[in-house]
Amino acid sequence: MRTARDPGRRNEGDAMSRRRTRTICAVSLMAVLAPAAVGCSDGGGTPSSEVSRASAAIASARSSAQAELGKIKGGSQAKREVKAGRVSRDGAGRSVAPLTVTNRGKHTANYAIEVNFRDADGDLVDAVVLHLSKVPPHQPTKATAHSHRKLTGHITAQVGTAVRY
């Protein structure tokens, strides 16, 4: 259980964890957006080539997410500890999914969570990995997953893989 602390004082360790999480998410975002940006040129391609580029960007997002999760050694499967809420849109039109993580372990733990964004047909349209640090046991912790790009239509979020480590 977390102990109460002076609300006016920030813990340096927590600040470092937040910076590390933002850095990891930013690097993940860049890794996924780089291939997608290549497909955004208006080179007069055919509709089928546009679909191919979009499919490649989605495959790249999923592959990047899986590679990032694969780097974690000694973790425990924790998909049942993560719940995704209703997807909304942010000011830039990106899809936003609220998450609730409940650490069912005995000790404070870190999490890596793959969130899959799907369209109305159930097709994968984006995938992101969210990192949470110092999640206390048995205490629901809120987090938010943002899609890498603007997604249109009815979008849902599903937890793909979650690892507690």
PDB file of C-alpha atoms in Angstrom, residues 9-69:
ATOM      1  CA  ARG A   9       6.314  17.631  -2.495  1.00  0.00           C
ATOM      2  CA  ARG A  10       7.007  15.376  -5.445  1.00  0.00           C
ATOM      3  CA  ASN A  11       9.001  12.205  -5.146  1.00  0.00           C
ATOM      4  CA  GLU A  12      12.096  12.334  -7.384  1.00  0.00           C
ATOM      5  CA  GLY A  13      11.734   8.624  -8.191  1.00  0.00           C
ATOM      6  CA  ASP A  14       8.161   9.135  -9.414  1.00  0.00           C
ATOM      7  CA  ALA A  15       9.251  12.056 -11.591  1.00  0.00           C
ATOM      8  CA  MET A  16      11.997   9.919 -13.146  1.00  0.00           C
ATOM      9  CA  SER A  17       9.520   7.088 -13.783  1.00  0.00           C
ATOM     10  CA  ARG A  18       7.123   9.483 -15.523  1.00  0.00           C
ATOM     11  CA  ARG A  19       9.955  10.872 -17.666  1.00  0.00           C
ATOM     12  CA  ARG A  20      11.109   7.355 -18.540  1.00  0.00           C
ATOM     13  CA  THR A  21       7.550   6.333 -19.457  1.00  0.00           C
ATOM     14  CA  ARG A  22       7.080   9.423 -21.655  1.00  0.00           C
ATOM     15  CA  THR A  23      10.438   8.762 -23.338  1.00  0.00           C
ATOM     16  CA  ILE A  24       9.608   5.124 -24.052  1.00  0.00           C
ATOM     17  CA  CYS A  25       6.207   6.075 -25.446  1.00  0.00           C
ATOM     18  CA  ALA A  26       7.745   8.803 -27.616  1.00  0.00           C
ATOM     19  CA  VAL A  27      10.331   6.384 -29.020  1.00  0.00           C
ATOM     20  CA  SER A  28       7.571   3.844 -29.713  1.00  0.00           C
ATOM     21  CA  LEU A  29       5.526   6.513 -31.428  1.00  0.00           C
ATOM     22  CA  MET A  30       8.441   7.521 -33.656  1.00  0.00           C
ATOM     23  CA  ALA A  31       9.176   3.893 -34.552  1.00  0.00           C
ATOM     24  CA  VAL A  32       5.621   3.375 -35.726  1.00  0.00           C
ATOM     25  CA  LEU A  33       5.046   6.736 -37.406  1.00  0.00           C
ATOM     26  CA  ALA A  34       8.214   6.698 -39.509  1.00  0.00           C
ATOM     27  CA  PRO A  35       7.012   3.915 -41.850  1.00  0.00           C
ATOM     28  CA  ALA A  36       3.489   5.378 -41.908  1.00  0.00           C
ATOM     29  CA  ALA A  37       4.784   8.823 -42.881  1.00  0.00           C
ATOM     30  CA  VAL A  38       6.478   7.337 -45.933  1.00  0.00           C
ATOM     31  CA  GLY A  39       3.042   6.204 -47.127  1.00  0.00           C
ATOM     32  CA  CYS A  40       1.510   9.674 -46.757  1.00  0.00           C
ATOM     33  CA  SER A  41       3.004  11.273 -49.850  1.00  0.00           C
ATOM     34  CA  ASP A  42       0.634  12.258 -52.615  1.00  0.00           C
ATOM     35  CA  GLY A  43       2.460  10.422 -55.328  1.00  0.00           C
ATOM     36  CA  GLY A  44      -0.720   9.782 -57.287  1.00  0.00           C
ATOM     37  CA  GLY A  45      -0.833   6.134 -56.267  1.00  0.00           C
ATOM     38  CA  THR A  46      -3.795   3.884 -56.894  1.00  0.00           C
ATOM     39  CA  PRO A  47      -6.350   3.153 -54.183  1.00  0.00           C
ATOM     40  CA  SER A  48      -4.953  -0.370 -53.865  1.00  0.00           C
ATOM     41  CA  SER A  49      -1.456   1.019 -53.256  1.00  0.00           C
ATOM     42  CA  GLU A  50      -2.897   3.310 -50.555  1.00  0.00           C
ATOM     43  CA  VAL A  51      -4.514   0.286 -48.895  1.00  0.00           C
ATOM     44  CA  SER A  52      -1.229  -1.595 -49.123  1.00  0.00           C
ATOM     45  CA  ARG A  53       0.632   1.270 -47.441  1.00  0.00           C
ATOM     46  CA  ALA A  54      -2.009   1.495 -44.703  1.00  0.00           C
ATOM     47  CA  SER A  55      -1.797  -2.266 -44.153  1.00  0.00           C
ATOM     48  CA  ALA A  56       1.981  -2.027 -43.941  1.00  0.00           C
ATOM     49  CA  ALA A  57       1.730   0.771 -41.346  1.00  0.00           C
ATOM     50  CA  ILE A  58      -0.655  -1.323 -39.229  1.00  0.00           C
ATOM     51  CA  ALA A  59       1.597  -4.371 -39.507  1.00  0.00           C
ATOM     52  CA  SER A  60       4.553  -2.199 -38.523  1.00  0.00           C
ATOM     53  CA  ALA A  61       2.692  -0.874 -35.467  1.00  0.00           C
ATOM     54  CA  ARG A  62       1.808  -4.389 -34.356  1.00  0.00           C
ATOM     55  CA  SER A  63       5.335  -5.655 -34.999  1.00  0.00           C
ATOM     56  CA  SER A  64       6.880  -2.755 -33.054  1.00  0.00           C
ATOM     57  CA  ALA A  65       4.526  -3.411 -30.138  1.00  0.00           C
ATOM     58  CA  GLN A  66       5.360  -7.121 -30.062  1.00  0.00           C
ATOM     59  CA  ALA A  67       9.111  -6.414 -30.293  1.00  0.00           C
ATOM     60  CA  GLU A  68       8.921  -3.988 -27.393  1.00  0.00           C
ATOM     61  CA  LEU A  69       7.039  -6.507 -25.251  1.00  0.00           C
TER      62      LEU A  69
END
